[in-house]
Amino acid sequence: MYCNEGGTHESVSVGRKRSHAESLLPIKPMKEHVLPITPPLKKPTICKPAPFDYDEEAIREREACNYSQKITLEMARAGKAPRAVRVYADGIYDLFHQGHARQLMQAKNLFPNVYLIVGVNSDAMTHERKGRTVMTEDERYEAVRHCRYVDEVITACPWTLDDEFLEKHKIDFVAHDDIPYTTGSATDVYAHIKARGMFVSTERTEGVSTSDVVSRIVKDYDVYVRRNLARGYSAKELNVSYINEKKYRLQNKIDDLKKKGKEMFEDIEGKRTDLIMKWEEKSREFIDAFLMLFGRDGRLTQYLTEKKDSVMMALSPPSSPKAGSQSSEDCSSPPAKTSRFDFSGRAGASLVDDDYSDDDDEEPESH
């Protein structure tokens, strides 16, 4: 076998020699044939809720079941059942929670091949036997049929299971917790199922039940009422009086103020570091500006000094100078005593003094 120019392989008989032209052609290696890798099979995705017992899908499944082939508990546990094991679980399933889902998960995994049928009690039956529910029966039906472990839902199921109900829905086993379910009477509603060997027990989830959920709501009643009022529900819808409505709304406003105050405080705490850094950067400028204004030689001190001098000059003006341009010393000292006619400063003053020294003592002559 050799490769031609086109890259295809052609077989050549062993007895025939290659021609000279064929010998000049390069022999290309054969390409390995790689088989495509098949991706692993994926489990079918659940893209729709479980059917009700009266839906066509559930009816086909029920009719296809050969109920004449009885399955014992040993056969089911050993995985030797000739068909799918039809397991039934029932309940009220009010406020569907993880405890309900866990119970249904256990029922689904009791045996290797289980078709899980779940019965849900009606409102009338539940209110008569156990009490008022939070959710309506339609809401409870929808909650259960959207659980991934459920294959079929029976609406308005009976409180006590009889043989007619078991044969109608071709039920092989009934799953429930092992605690006797009396609901006020002395008889366990699953007593005859246990006697026939059709009962399979599941475990309860401790600390989780519908009663616990309701107790939490009742305990924090005020909180939930205030929350719903804040979300737009009216006092009439919540069955709240006028006074309580005003009280709850006032508490909501106070809580809002507290929340805003806390957010403001947290915002200030976040910005505190930035403020300290900025203050350290600007502190020297603040100090210099303060000293320039209020320091010993600051502008404010100089201004006050100038104003002080102006005020003092206005309150105490200087005295006017005397005639004769006396010196400051003459003005300050009192004048010296002189004679009546002081001629000491003129020429011939002594002669005048000698001639008229006795005029005052002589009396004038009489004519």
Short mmCIF file of C-alpha atoms in Angstrom, two decimals:
data_model
loop_
_atom_site.label_atom_id
_atom_site.label_comp_id
_atom_site.label_asym_id
_atom_site.label_seq_id
_atom_site.Cartn_x
_atom_site.Cartn_y
_atom_site.Cartn_z
CA MET A 1 0.00 0.00 0.00
CA TYR A 2 1.30 3.46 -0.87
CA CYS A 3 0.11 7.06 -0.92
CA ASN A 4 -0.47 8.77 -4.22
CA GLU A 5 -0.22 12.50 -4.86
CA GLY A 6 -3.78 13.04 -3.77
CA GLY A 7 -3.00 11.66 -0.33
CA THR A 8 -5.20 8.58 -0.75
CA HIS A 9 -3.94 5.10 -0.12
CA GLU A 10 -3.88 2.62 -2.92
CA SER A 11 -2.95 -1.01 -2.69
CA VAL A 12 -0.27 -2.42 -5.01
CA SER A 13 0.20 -6.09 -5.61
CA VAL A 14 3.26 -7.51 -3.94
CA GLY A 15 4.56 -9.21 -7.10
CA ARG A 16 4.64 -6.00 -9.17
CA LYS A 17 7.72 -3.82 -8.90
CA ARG A 18 7.35 -0.08 -8.60
CA SER A 19 8.15 1.81 -11.77
CA HIS A 20 10.87 4.42 -11.93
CA ALA A 21 8.32 7.24 -11.83
CA GLU A 22 6.63 5.73 -8.78
CA SER A 23 9.93 5.37 -7.00
CA LEU A 24 10.55 9.09 -7.35
CA LEU A 25 7.35 9.95 -5.52
CA PRO A 26 7.74 10.48 -1.74
CA ILE A 27 5.88 8.05 0.43
CA LYS A 28 3.57 9.87 2.78
CA PRO A 29 2.77 8.40 6.19
CA MET A 30 -0.69 7.08 6.79
CA LYS A 31 -3.02 9.25 8.85
CA GLU A 32 -4.33 7.68 12.00
CA HIS A 33 -8.08 7.38 12.19
CA VAL A 34 -9.29 9.07 15.40
CA LEU A 35 -12.62 7.88 16.72
CA PRO A 36 -14.96 10.64 18.00
CA ILE A 37 -15.27 10.82 21.78
CA THR A 38 -18.79 10.18 22.93
CA PRO A 39 -19.80 12.57 25.75
CA PRO A 40 -21.06 10.93 28.92
CA LEU A 41 -24.76 10.41 29.18
CA LYS A 42 -26.55 13.04 31.24
CA LYS A 43 -29.46 12.40 33.51
CA PRO A 44 -32.76 13.74 32.20
CA THR A 45 -33.45 17.24 33.43
CA ILE A 46 -36.67 17.77 35.36
CA CYS A 47 -38.32 20.59 33.44
CA LYS A 48 -41.94 20.23 34.53
CA PRO A 49 -43.89 19.57 37.74
CA ALA A 50 -45.22 16.17 38.68
CA PRO A 51 -48.65 15.30 37.21
CA PHE A 52 -51.82 14.93 39.26
CA ASP A 53 -53.39 11.50 39.54
CA TYR A 54 -56.09 12.46 37.03
CA ASP A 55 -53.65 13.71 34.38
CA GLU A 56 -53.10 11.59 31.27
CA GLU A 57 -49.43 10.99 32.08
CA ALA A 58 -50.26 9.58 35.53
CA ILE A 59 -53.10 7.48 34.13
CA ARG A 60 -50.80 5.88 31.51
CA GLU A 61 -48.23 5.09 34.17
CA ARG A 62 -50.86 3.54 36.42
CA GLU A 63 -52.37 1.43 33.63
CA ALA A 64 -48.96 0.17 32.56
CA CYS A 65 -48.29 -1.16 36.05
CA ASN A 66 -48.99 -4.90 36.47
CA TYR A 67 -50.27 -4.81 40.02
CA SER A 68 -50.85 -8.54 39.99
CA GLN A 69 -47.11 -8.92 40.44
CA LYS A 70 -46.86 -8.47 44.16
CA ILE A 71 -43.58 -7.09 45.45
CA THR A 72 -42.39 -8.06 48.89
CA LEU A 73 -40.22 -5.89 51.10
CA GLU A 74 -37.29 -8.27 50.65
CA MET A 75 -37.57 -8.16 46.87
CA ALA A 76 -37.73 -4.35 46.84
CA ARG A 77 -34.71 -3.95 49.12
CA ALA A 78 -32.69 -6.45 47.13
CA GLY A 79 -33.51 -4.64 43.89
CA LYS A 80 -35.23 -7.72 42.38
CA ALA A 81 -38.62 -6.11 41.76
CA PRO A 82 -39.93 -6.90 38.25
CA ARG A 83 -41.27 -3.35 37.88
CA ALA A 84 -41.06 0.08 39.50
CA VAL A 85 -41.98 0.02 43.18
CA ARG A 86 -44.92 2.35 43.80
CA VAL A 87 -44.39 4.06 47.17
CA TYR A 88 -47.05 6.30 48.71
CA ALA A 89 -46.49 9.15 51.21
CA ASP A 90 -49.15 11.55 52.48
CA GLY A 91 -49.44 14.65 54.59
CA ILE A 92 -50.76 18.19 54.87
CA TYR A 93 -47.53 19.88 53.74
CA ASP A 94 -48.51 23.33 54.98
CA LEU A 95 -45.72 25.91 54.59
CA PHE A 96 -43.67 23.37 52.64
CA HIS A 97 -40.17 23.36 54.18
CA GLN A 98 -36.97 21.31 54.18
CA GLY A 99 -38.41 18.79 56.63
CA HIS A 100 -41.09 17.88 54.10
CA ALA A 101 -38.58 17.71 51.25
CA ARG A 102 -36.25 15.51 53.30
CA GLN A 103 -39.09 13.08 54.10
CA LEU A 104 -39.97 12.80 50.41
CA MET A 105 -36.32 12.32 49.51
CA GLN A 106 -36.10 9.38 51.92
CA ALA A 107 -39.25 7.86 50.45
CA LYS A 108 -37.86 8.23 46.92
CA ASN A 109 -34.63 6.45 47.88
CA LEU A 110 -36.09 3.58 49.88
CA PHE A 111 -35.53 1.13 47.01
CA PRO A 112 -33.51 1.16 43.77
CA ASN A 113 -36.48 1.85 41.47
CA VAL A 114 -39.23 3.90 43.13
CA TYR A 115 -42.25 5.66 41.64
CA LEU A 116 -43.22 8.11 44.41
CA ILE A 117 -46.88 9.03 44.83
CA VAL A 118 -47.70 11.81 47.32
CA GLY A 119 -51.16 12.46 48.72
CA VAL A 120 -52.10 15.91 50.04
CA ASN A 121 -55.10 16.42 52.34
CA SER A 122 -57.77 18.97 51.44
CA ASP A 123 -58.63 22.07 53.46
CA ALA A 124 -61.92 20.64 54.69
CA MET A 125 -60.32 17.43 55.94
CA THR A 126 -57.38 19.26 57.56
CA HIS A 127 -59.52 21.88 59.32
CA GLU A 128 -61.75 19.15 60.70
CA ARG A 129 -59.04 16.78 61.88
CA LYS A 130 -56.08 19.01 62.76
CA GLY A 131 -56.81 22.71 62.49
CA ARG A 132 -56.52 25.73 60.26
CA THR A 133 -53.76 25.92 57.68
CA VAL A 134 -51.78 28.93 56.47
CA MET A 135 -51.73 27.91 52.81
CA THR A 136 -54.77 26.91 50.81
CA GLU A 137 -55.10 23.42 49.42
CA ASP A 138 -54.27 24.57 45.88
CA GLU A 139 -51.11 26.26 47.13
CA ARG A 140 -50.12 23.10 48.99
CA TYR A 141 -50.77 20.94 45.93
CA GLU A 142 -48.54 23.14 43.80
CA ALA A 143 -45.78 23.21 46.42
CA VAL A 144 -45.61 19.41 46.55
CA ARG A 145 -45.78 18.77 42.80
CA HIS A 146 -42.80 21.04 42.26
CA CYS A 147 -40.61 18.94 44.54
CA ARG A 148 -38.00 17.06 42.48
CA TYR A 149 -38.55 13.73 44.26
CA VAL A 150 -42.29 13.51 43.51
CA ASP A 151 -43.58 11.55 40.52
CA GLU A 152 -47.34 11.94 41.06
CA VAL A 153 -49.67 13.95 43.33
CA ILE A 154 -53.07 12.81 44.63
CA THR A 155 -55.28 15.72 45.65
CA ALA A 156 -57.76 15.53 48.54
CA CYS A 157 -56.39 12.23 49.73
CA PRO A 158 -58.22 10.37 52.52
CA TRP A 159 -57.16 10.64 56.16
CA THR A 160 -57.18 6.86 56.62
CA LEU A 161 -56.09 4.50 53.85
CA ASP A 162 -58.38 1.64 52.96
CA ASP A 163 -57.88 -1.30 50.60
CA GLU A 164 -59.94 0.29 47.84
CA PHE A 165 -57.65 3.35 47.77
CA LEU A 166 -54.53 1.17 47.79
CA GLU A 167 -55.74 -0.96 44.88
CA LYS A 168 -57.01 2.01 42.86
CA HIS A 169 -53.59 3.67 42.86
CA LYS A 170 -51.69 0.34 42.87
CA ILE A 171 -49.67 1.20 45.95
CA ASP A 172 -46.99 -1.27 47.06
CA PHE A 173 -45.70 0.45 50.22
CA VAL A 174 -46.59 3.42 52.43
CA ALA A 175 -43.81 5.64 53.79
CA HIS A 176 -44.14 7.66 56.99
CA ASP A 177 -42.25 8.21 60.24
CA ASP A 178 -42.52 5.41 62.78
CA ILE A 179 -44.22 7.53 65.47
CA PRO A 180 -47.90 6.46 65.87
CA TYR A 181 -50.11 9.04 64.15
CA THR A 182 -53.28 9.23 66.25
CA THR A 183 -54.48 12.88 65.87
CA GLY A 184 -56.47 12.78 69.10
CA SER A 185 -57.67 9.17 68.92
CA ALA A 186 -56.07 6.11 70.44
CA THR A 187 -55.72 4.29 67.11
CA ASP A 188 -52.77 4.73 64.80
CA VAL A 189 -54.04 5.54 61.31
CA TYR A 190 -51.26 3.36 59.83
CA ALA A 191 -51.89 0.37 62.11
CA HIS A 192 -53.50 -1.84 59.45
CA ILE A 193 -50.80 -0.86 56.91
CA LYS A 194 -48.13 -1.99 59.38
CA ALA A 195 -50.03 -5.20 59.99
CA ARG A 196 -49.97 -6.03 56.27
CA GLY A 197 -46.22 -5.45 55.99
CA MET A 198 -46.64 -2.50 53.63
CA PHE A 199 -45.25 0.18 55.96
CA VAL A 200 -41.75 1.61 55.52
CA SER A 201 -40.53 4.14 58.08
CA THR A 202 -38.73 7.41 57.40
CA GLU A 203 -37.00 9.75 59.84
CA ARG A 204 -38.36 13.08 60.98
CA THR A 205 -36.23 16.21 60.79
CA GLU A 206 -35.85 17.38 64.36
CA GLY A 207 -36.43 21.06 65.08
CA VAL A 208 -38.21 21.72 61.79
CA SER A 209 -41.98 21.54 61.47
CA THR A 210 -44.91 23.66 60.38
CA SER A 211 -45.82 24.26 64.02
CA ASP A 212 -42.32 25.61 64.70
CA VAL A 213 -42.56 27.99 61.76
CA VAL A 214 -45.95 29.27 62.93
CA SER A 215 -44.58 29.72 66.47
CA ARG A 216 -41.78 31.91 65.13
CA ILE A 217 -44.26 34.10 63.31
CA VAL A 218 -46.45 34.46 66.40
CA LYS A 219 -43.44 35.23 68.57
CA ASP A 220 -42.32 38.06 66.30
CA TYR A 221 -45.82 39.18 65.40
CA ASP A 222 -45.09 42.90 65.81
CA VAL A 223 -42.01 42.70 63.62
CA TYR A 224 -43.86 41.06 60.74
CA VAL A 225 -46.84 43.43 61.03
CA ARG A 226 -44.53 46.45 60.89
CA ARG A 227 -42.69 44.96 57.93
CA ASN A 228 -45.89 44.39 55.96
CA LEU A 229 -47.20 47.85 56.80
CA ALA A 230 -43.96 49.31 55.47
CA ARG A 231 -44.39 47.24 52.29
CA GLY A 232 -47.80 48.73 51.54
CA TYR A 233 -50.27 46.39 53.21
CA SER A 234 -53.28 48.09 54.81
CA ALA A 235 -54.28 47.70 58.44
CA LYS A 236 -57.50 46.02 57.31
CA GLU A 237 -55.61 43.36 55.36
CA LEU A 238 -53.47 42.63 58.43
CA ASN A 239 -56.44 42.75 60.84
CA VAL A 240 -54.76 45.51 62.87
CA SER A 241 -56.66 48.19 64.81
CA TYR A 242 -56.28 51.90 64.07
CA ILE A 243 -54.30 52.60 67.24
CA ASN A 244 -51.91 49.69 66.68
CA GLU A 245 -51.42 50.77 63.09
CA LYS A 246 -50.29 54.24 64.19
CA LYS A 247 -48.04 52.70 66.83
CA TYR A 248 -46.38 50.38 64.34
CA ARG A 249 -45.89 53.15 61.79
CA LEU A 250 -44.29 55.36 64.45
CA GLN A 251 -41.95 52.53 65.40
CA ASN A 252 -41.04 52.12 61.73
CA LYS A 253 -40.14 55.81 61.48
CA ILE A 254 -38.01 55.60 64.61
CA ASP A 255 -36.22 52.56 63.22
CA ASP A 256 -35.60 54.41 59.96
CA LEU A 257 -34.06 57.32 61.86
CA LYS A 258 -31.86 54.94 63.82
CA LYS A 259 -30.76 53.25 60.64
CA LYS A 260 -29.90 56.55 58.96
CA GLY A 261 -28.00 57.68 62.04
CA LYS A 262 -26.02 54.45 62.07
CA GLU A 263 -25.22 54.78 58.37
CA MET A 264 -24.10 58.38 58.92
CA PHE A 265 -21.89 57.34 61.82
CA GLU A 266 -20.34 54.55 59.77
CA ASP A 267 -19.73 57.00 56.94
CA ILE A 268 -18.01 59.39 59.33
CA GLU A 269 -15.92 56.56 60.73
CA GLY A 270 -14.84 55.68 57.23
CA LYS A 271 -13.83 59.24 56.44
CA ARG A 272 -12.13 59.87 59.80
CA THR A 273 -8.75 58.67 58.59
CA ASP A 274 -8.89 60.90 55.54
CA LEU A 275 -9.87 63.89 57.68
CA ILE A 276 -6.96 63.30 60.06
CA MET A 277 -4.50 63.10 57.20
CA LYS A 278 -5.84 66.27 55.64
CA TRP A 279 -5.74 68.04 59.00
CA GLU A 280 -2.10 67.09 59.48
CA GLU A 281 -1.31 68.48 56.06
CA LYS A 282 -3.09 71.76 56.73
CA SER A 283 -2.19 72.16 60.42
CA ARG A 284 1.04 74.08 59.79
CA GLU A 285 -0.76 76.51 57.52
CA PHE A 286 -3.45 77.01 60.17
CA ILE A 287 -0.87 77.67 62.89
CA ASP A 288 1.09 80.13 60.75
CA ALA A 289 -2.05 82.04 59.84
CA PHE A 290 -3.09 82.15 63.51
CA LEU A 291 0.27 83.52 64.64
CA MET A 292 0.30 86.13 61.89
CA LEU A 293 -3.04 87.39 63.11
CA PHE A 294 -2.93 86.92 66.90
CA GLY A 295 0.80 86.73 67.69
CA ARG A 296 2.89 89.36 69.56
CA ASP A 297 3.83 91.05 66.30
CA GLY A 298 0.72 90.00 64.52
CA ARG A 299 -1.53 92.14 62.45
CA LEU A 300 -4.21 92.33 65.09
CA THR A 301 -1.73 93.50 67.74
CA GLN A 302 -0.34 96.20 65.45
CA TYR A 303 -3.81 97.33 64.56
CA LEU A 304 -4.85 97.61 68.21
CA THR A 305 -1.67 99.55 69.06
CA GLU A 306 -2.28 102.06 66.31
CA LYS A 307 -5.85 102.51 67.38
CA LYS A 308 -4.78 102.94 71.00
CA ASP A 309 -2.39 105.81 70.11
CA SER A 310 -5.07 107.50 68.06
CA VAL A 311 -7.54 107.28 70.90
CA MET A 312 -5.07 108.62 73.44
CA MET A 313 -4.19 111.59 71.23
CA ALA A 314 -7.85 112.38 70.77
CA LEU A 315 -8.52 112.29 74.51
CA SER A 316 -5.37 114.29 75.61
CA PRO A 317 -4.40 117.01 73.01
CA PRO A 318 -1.07 118.96 73.56
CA SER A 319 -1.23 122.54 75.21
CA SER A 320 -0.90 125.72 73.05
CA PRO A 321 2.51 127.63 73.22
CA LYS A 322 2.63 131.22 75.02
CA ALA A 323 3.57 134.59 73.41
CA GLY A 324 7.25 135.59 73.28
CA SER A 325 8.21 132.13 72.08
CA GLN A 326 9.19 130.97 75.55
CA SER A 327 10.93 127.79 75.93
CA SER A 328 9.29 124.78 77.39
CA GLU A 329 11.19 125.31 80.64
CA ASP A 330 9.91 128.97 80.99
CA CYS A 331 6.40 127.79 80.42
CA SER A 332 6.65 125.17 83.02
CA SER A 333 8.23 127.41 85.79
CA PRO A 334 6.45 130.46 87.35
CA PRO A 335 7.77 134.02 86.40
CA ALA A 336 10.31 135.79 88.76
CA LYS A 337 9.31 138.78 90.87
CA THR A 338 10.21 142.25 89.46
CA SER A 339 9.80 145.89 90.55
CA ARG A 340 6.89 147.97 89.51
CA PHE A 341 8.77 149.47 86.64
CA ASP A 342 11.52 147.23 85.61
CA PHE A 343 14.07 149.07 83.52
CA SER A 344 16.87 146.69 84.07
CA GLY A 345 16.84 145.82 80.58
CA ARG A 346 17.31 149.44 79.19
CA ALA A 347 20.23 151.80 78.93
CA GLY A 348 20.61 154.22 81.78
CA ALA A 349 18.40 152.33 84.02
CA SER A 350 20.60 153.04 87.01
CA LEU A 351 20.36 156.83 86.55
CA VAL A 352 16.64 156.78 86.55
CA ASP A 353 16.61 154.75 89.65
CA ASP A 354 18.92 157.28 91.49
CA ASP A 355 17.02 160.38 90.49
CA TYR A 356 13.61 159.14 91.46
CA SER A 357 14.36 157.08 94.42
CA ASP A 358 13.04 159.58 97.01
CA ASP A 359 10.19 161.14 95.12
CA ASP A 360 7.70 159.31 97.15
CA ASP A 361 9.07 160.70 100.48
CA GLU A 362 9.15 164.47 99.61
CA GLU A 363 6.03 166.47 99.71
CA PRO A 364 5.23 168.82 96.87
CA GLU A 365 5.84 172.57 97.32
CA SER A 366 2.97 174.84 97.77
CA HIS A 367 2.71 177.70 95.39
#
